[in-house]
């Protein structure tokens, strides 16, 4: 979805360059140069954009729900680890970039959804995603959000990243997390409390072409992901007037469950052992969150998370 909108924006920019309005493209390039660091310094959100009526229909289509399990005091900053990535990351976008759900459940907290920096190099598209409350996933950007002295900021990071989208098959519970410890280090450096978030139903929105590890397709996808910075899952779902084939996601409910915070003391120079210990605790809390809620959202009793 993001790719399609980005391609449209880039196409529009090319048309401007080739048309009689080329001077507008030049002015925008100047603006882009002057505004380049904004995605790393908190972005530029617009409550008007975040409140568009279209997002209400977007959330109701699936529908998307945000579930609170614990209080999050606005006196602290938080780093929320979102799982799984899925294909669309619909739960993260619907709950943290649109509508009043997060604000109503967690008053005093401002959510920042961190996404790959590559998206902020796309003309016009960058303005739209910043308006929705998205910022860069760079270290500088996360540090800027978590450095808020008065607390009240919540960084949302999709921990599995683009690589995890290749595992986004219906019923899949495989998370790419064992080697991902950068977010743990960031939480320690800034004293940001860690909060595991699991979005039930995220992997059920699309069917993906079989791509088991070791297959030629998976090898190609992984190589392209390393080159381009984002993955290219081959997926399909339903059409506008039929349910057999298309690119519109299936109407499957998404329940994004926000877990309890893990208190983190500020440590500017955490050791490898301290990072490992907190990472292990985070995995433990994430698994506990999943096990406590899986029965409510149709996950069979014998199924558990797989960390890789």
Coordinates of C-alpha atoms in Angstrom, one line a residue:
X1 CA 0.0 0.0 0.0
X2 CA 2.8 2.4 1.0
X3 CA 4.7 1.4 -2.1
X4 CA 1.7 2.2 -4.4
X5 CA 1.1 5.6 -2.9
X6 CA 4.8 6.4 -3.0
X7 CA 5.0 5.4 -6.7
X8 CA 2.1 7.7 -7.4
X9 CA 3.8 10.6 -5.6
X10 CA 7.1 10.0 -7.4
X11 CA 5.2 9.8 -10.7
X12 CA 3.5 13.1 -10.0
X13 CA 6.8 14.7 -9.3
X14 CA 8.3 13.5 -12.6
X15 CA 5.3 14.9 -14.4
X16 CA 5.9 18.3 -12.7
X17 CA 9.5 18.3 -13.9
X18 CA 8.5 17.5 -17.5
X19 CA 5.6 20.0 -17.6
X20 CA 5.4 23.7 -17.8
X21 CA 5.3 23.7 -14.0
X22 CA 8.9 22.5 -13.7
X23 CA 9.6 25.5 -11.4
X24 CA 7.3 24.1 -8.8
X25 CA 9.4 20.9 -8.8
X26 CA 12.6 23.1 -8.3
X27 CA 11.0 24.9 -5.4
X28 CA 10.0 21.6 -3.8
X29 CA 13.5 20.3 -4.2
X30 CA 14.7 23.4 -2.3
X31 CA 12.1 22.7 0.4
X32 CA 13.2 19.1 0.5
X33 CA 16.8 20.1 1.1
X34 CA 15.9 22.6 3.9
X35 CA 13.5 20.1 5.5
X36 CA 15.6 17.0 5.2
X37 CA 16.2 16.4 8.9
X38 CA 12.5 16.8 10.0
X39 CA 11.7 13.1 9.9
X40 CA 14.5 12.6 12.4
X41 CA 13.4 15.4 14.7
X42 CA 9.9 14.4 15.6
X43 CA 8.3 14.9 12.2
X44 CA 5.4 17.2 11.5
X45 CA 2.1 15.6 12.5
X46 CA -1.3 17.0 11.5
X47 CA -4.3 16.2 13.6
X48 CA -6.4 17.1 10.6
X49 CA -4.8 14.4 8.5
X50 CA -4.9 11.9 11.4
X51 CA -8.6 12.5 11.7
X52 CA -9.7 12.1 8.1
X53 CA -13.0 10.2 7.8
X54 CA -11.4 7.7 5.4
X55 CA -9.4 6.3 8.3
X56 CA -12.5 5.6 10.2
X57 CA -13.7 3.4 7.4
X58 CA -10.3 1.9 7.1
X59 CA -10.4 0.8 10.8
X60 CA -14.0 -0.4 10.5
X61 CA -13.2 -2.5 7.4
X62 CA -11.3 -5.2 9.2
X63 CA -12.1 -4.0 12.0
X64 CA -9.1 -2.8 14.0
X65 CA -9.2 -2.7 17.8
X66 CA -6.6 -1.4 20.4
X67 CA -6.6 -3.3 23.7
X68 CA -5.1 -1.9 26.8
X69 CA -3.8 -4.3 29.5
X70 CA -2.0 -1.9 31.8
X71 CA -1.7 1.8 32.6
X72 CA 1.2 3.8 30.9
X73 CA 2.0 6.8 33.0
X74 CA 2.7 10.0 30.9
X75 CA 5.5 10.8 33.2
X76 CA 7.7 8.3 31.4
X77 CA 8.8 7.7 27.8
X78 CA 8.2 4.3 26.2
X79 CA 9.5 2.1 23.5
X80 CA 6.7 -0.1 22.2
X81 CA 7.8 -3.2 20.2
X82 CA 5.2 -4.1 17.6
X83 CA 4.8 -7.7 16.5
X84 CA 4.3 -9.1 13.9
X85 CA 5.1 -7.0 10.8
X86 CA 2.6 -8.7 8.5
X87 CA 2.3 -7.5 5.0
X88 CA 0.4 -4.2 5.6
X89 CA 1.2 -3.4 9.2
X90 CA -2.4 -2.4 9.4
X91 CA -2.7 -2.6 13.2
X92 CA 0.2 -0.2 13.7
X93 CA -1.0 2.3 11.2
X94 CA -4.7 2.1 12.2
X95 CA -4.1 2.4 16.0
X96 CA -1.1 4.7 16.2
X97 CA -1.5 7.0 13.2
X98 CA -5.3 7.5 12.9
X99 CA -8.2 8.1 15.1
X100 CA -8.5 8.7 18.9
X101 CA -8.1 5.2 20.3
X102 CA -4.6 5.5 21.5
X103 CA -5.2 9.0 23.0
X104 CA -8.3 7.8 24.8
X105 CA -6.7 4.7 26.2
X106 CA -3.4 6.3 27.1
X107 CA -4.0 10.0 27.8
X108 CA -0.9 12.2 27.9
X109 CA 1.1 10.0 25.6
X110 CA 2.1 10.9 22.0
X111 CA 2.8 8.0 19.7
X112 CA 5.5 8.1 17.0
X113 CA 5.5 5.2 14.5
X114 CA 9.1 4.7 13.2
X115 CA 9.4 3.5 9.6
X116 CA 12.3 2.9 7.2
X117 CA 14.2 6.1 6.4
X118 CA 13.9 5.4 2.6
X119 CA 10.3 6.4 2.6
X120 CA 11.2 10.0 3.6
X121 CA 13.2 10.5 0.4
X122 CA 10.0 10.2 -1.7
X123 CA 8.7 13.6 -2.9
X124 CA 5.3 14.6 -1.5
X125 CA 4.8 11.2 0.1
X126 CA 7.1 12.2 2.9
X127 CA 4.8 15.1 3.8
X128 CA 1.8 12.7 4.0
X129 CA 3.4 10.1 6.2
X130 CA 4.8 12.7 8.6
X131 CA 1.4 14.3 8.8
X132 CA 0.1 10.9 10.0
X133 CA 2.6 10.8 12.8
X134 CA 5.3 8.6 11.2
X135 CA 9.0 9.4 11.7
X136 CA 12.3 7.8 10.6
X137 CA 13.5 4.5 12.2
X138 CA 17.0 5.8 12.4
X139 CA 18.9 5.9 15.7
X140 CA 18.9 9.7 15.6
X141 CA 15.1 9.8 15.2
X142 CA 14.4 7.3 18.0
X143 CA 16.8 9.2 20.3
X144 CA 15.0 12.4 19.6
X145 CA 11.7 11.0 20.6
X146 CA 12.9 9.2 23.7
X147 CA 14.9 12.2 24.9
X148 CA 11.8 14.1 25.9
X149 CA 12.6 15.2 29.5
X150 CA 9.1 15.5 30.6
X151 CA 8.1 12.0 29.4
X152 CA 4.9 11.4 27.5
X153 CA 6.5 10.1 24.2
X154 CA 6.0 6.6 22.9
X155 CA 8.2 5.2 20.1
X156 CA 6.6 2.4 18.2
X157 CA 9.0 0.2 16.4
X158 CA 8.0 -2.8 14.2
X159 CA 10.8 -5.0 15.5
X160 CA 10.8 -7.7 12.8
X161 CA 11.2 -5.1 10.1
X162 CA 10.9 -5.8 6.4
X163 CA 12.5 -9.2 6.7
X164 CA 9.6 -10.4 8.8
X165 CA 7.0 -9.6 6.1
X166 CA 8.3 -12.6 4.2
X167 CA 7.0 -14.8 7.0
X168 CA 3.5 -13.2 6.9
X169 CA 1.4 -16.2 6.0
X170 CA -2.0 -16.9 7.6
X171 CA -1.4 -18.8 10.8
X172 CA 2.3 -17.9 11.0
X173 CA 3.6 -17.1 14.4
X174 CA 7.3 -16.7 13.5
X175 CA 9.0 -13.5 14.7
X176 CA 12.4 -12.2 13.6
X177 CA 13.7 -11.0 16.9
X178 CA 16.6 -13.1 18.3
X179 CA 19.2 -11.0 16.6
X180 CA 17.4 -7.7 16.9
X181 CA 18.7 -6.0 20.0
X182 CA 19.2 -2.4 18.9
X183 CA 15.9 -1.4 20.3
X184 CA 17.0 -2.9 23.7
X185 CA 20.1 -0.8 23.7
X186 CA 18.1 2.4 22.8
X187 CA 15.7 1.7 25.7
X188 CA 18.6 1.4 28.1
X189 CA 20.4 4.5 26.9
X190 CA 17.3 6.6 27.3
X191 CA 15.7 4.9 30.3
X192 CA 12.6 4.3 28.2
X193 CA 10.2 1.6 29.5
X194 CA 9.8 -1.3 27.2
X195 CA 6.3 -2.4 26.2
X196 CA 5.6 -5.5 24.1
X197 CA 2.7 -5.2 21.6
X198 CA 1.2 -8.1 19.8
X199 CA -1.3 -7.6 16.9
X200 CA -3.6 -10.6 16.5
X201 CA -4.8 -11.1 13.0
X202 CA -2.0 -9.1 11.3
X203 CA -0.8 -12.1 9.3
X204 CA -4.4 -13.1 8.2
X205 CA -5.0 -10.2 5.8
X206 CA -3.2 -11.6 2.8
X207 CA -2.2 -15.0 1.3
X208 CA 1.4 -15.1 0.2
X209 CA 3.1 -17.3 -2.4
X210 CA 4.8 -20.2 -0.7
X211 CA 8.4 -19.1 0.1
X212 CA 10.0 -21.5 2.6
X213 CA 13.5 -20.7 3.7
X214 CA 16.0 -22.1 1.3
X215 CA 13.6 -21.9 -1.7
X216 CA 14.7 -20.0 -4.8
X217 CA 11.9 -17.5 -4.3
X218 CA 12.9 -16.8 -0.7
X219 CA 16.6 -16.5 -1.7
X220 CA 15.7 -13.9 -4.4
X221 CA 13.4 -12.0 -2.0
X222 CA 16.1 -11.9 0.7
X223 CA 18.8 -10.6 -1.8
X224 CA 16.4 -7.9 -3.1
X225 CA 15.6 -6.9 0.5
X226 CA 19.3 -6.4 1.3
X227 CA 19.8 -4.4 -1.9
X228 CA 16.7 -2.2 -1.7
X229 CA 16.1 -2.0 2.1
X230 CA 12.5 -3.3 1.9
X231 CA 11.1 -6.7 1.2
X232 CA 8.8 -7.8 -1.8
X233 CA 6.4 -10.4 -0.6
X234 CA 4.3 -11.9 -3.4
X235 CA 0.8 -11.7 -1.9
X236 CA -2.9 -11.6 -2.9
X237 CA -6.2 -11.4 -1.2
X238 CA -9.7 -10.4 -2.5
X239 CA -11.0 -8.1 -5.2
X240 CA -13.6 -5.4 -5.0
X241 CA -16.6 -7.4 -6.1
X242 CA -15.3 -11.0 -5.6
X243 CA -13.4 -12.9 -2.9
X244 CA -11.2 -15.2 -5.0
X245 CA -8.3 -12.9 -6.1
X246 CA -7.2 -9.3 -5.8
X247 CA -5.0 -6.9 -3.7
X248 CA -7.6 -5.7 -1.2
X249 CA -6.9 -7.3 2.2
X250 CA -9.4 -9.8 3.6
X251 CA -11.8 -8.6 6.2
X252 CA -10.2 -10.2 9.2
X253 CA -10.4 -8.5 12.7
X254 CA -7.2 -7.1 14.1
X255 CA -6.7 -6.9 17.8
X256 CA -3.6 -5.0 18.8
X257 CA -2.9 -5.8 22.5
X258 CA -0.6 -3.4 24.4
X259 CA 1.2 -5.2 27.2
X260 CA 2.5 -4.1 30.6
X261 CA 5.6 -1.9 30.7
X262 CA 9.0 -3.3 31.6
X263 CA 10.7 -0.6 33.8
X264 CA 14.1 0.3 32.4
X265 CA 16.8 2.4 34.3
X266 CA 18.9 4.8 32.2
X267 CA 22.3 3.4 31.3
X268 CA 24.3 5.4 28.8
X269 CA 26.9 2.6 28.4
X270 CA 25.1 -0.8 28.7
X271 CA 27.3 -3.9 28.6
X272 CA 26.6 -6.8 26.2
X273 CA 25.5 -8.8 29.2
X274 CA 23.0 -6.1 30.3
X275 CA 21.5 -5.9 26.8
X276 CA 21.2 -9.7 26.6
X277 CA 19.5 -9.8 30.0
X278 CA 16.9 -7.2 29.1
X279 CA 16.4 -8.8 25.7
X280 CA 15.6 -12.1 27.4
X281 CA 13.2 -10.5 29.7
X282 CA 11.5 -8.8 26.8
X283 CA 11.1 -12.1 25.0
X284 CA 9.6 -13.6 28.2
X285 CA 7.1 -10.8 28.6
X286 CA 6.1 -10.9 24.9
X287 CA 5.5 -14.7 25.0
X288 CA 3.5 -14.2 28.2
X289 CA 1.4 -11.5 26.6
X290 CA 0.7 -13.8 23.6
X291 CA -0.2 -16.8 25.7
X292 CA -2.6 -14.9 28.0
X293 CA -4.6 -13.5 25.1
X294 CA -4.4 -16.1 22.2
X295 CA -7.5 -17.9 23.3
X296 CA -9.5 -14.7 22.9
X297 CA -8.5 -14.3 19.3
X298 CA -8.8 -17.8 17.8
X299 CA -5.3 -19.1 18.3
X300 CA -5.3 -22.9 19.0
X301 CA -4.1 -23.8 22.4
X302 CA -1.2 -25.9 21.1
X303 CA 0.3 -22.9 19.0
X304 CA 3.0 -20.7 20.4
X305 CA 5.3 -18.0 19.2
X306 CA 8.5 -19.0 17.3
X307 CA 11.5 -16.7 17.8
X308 CA 14.2 -16.8 15.2

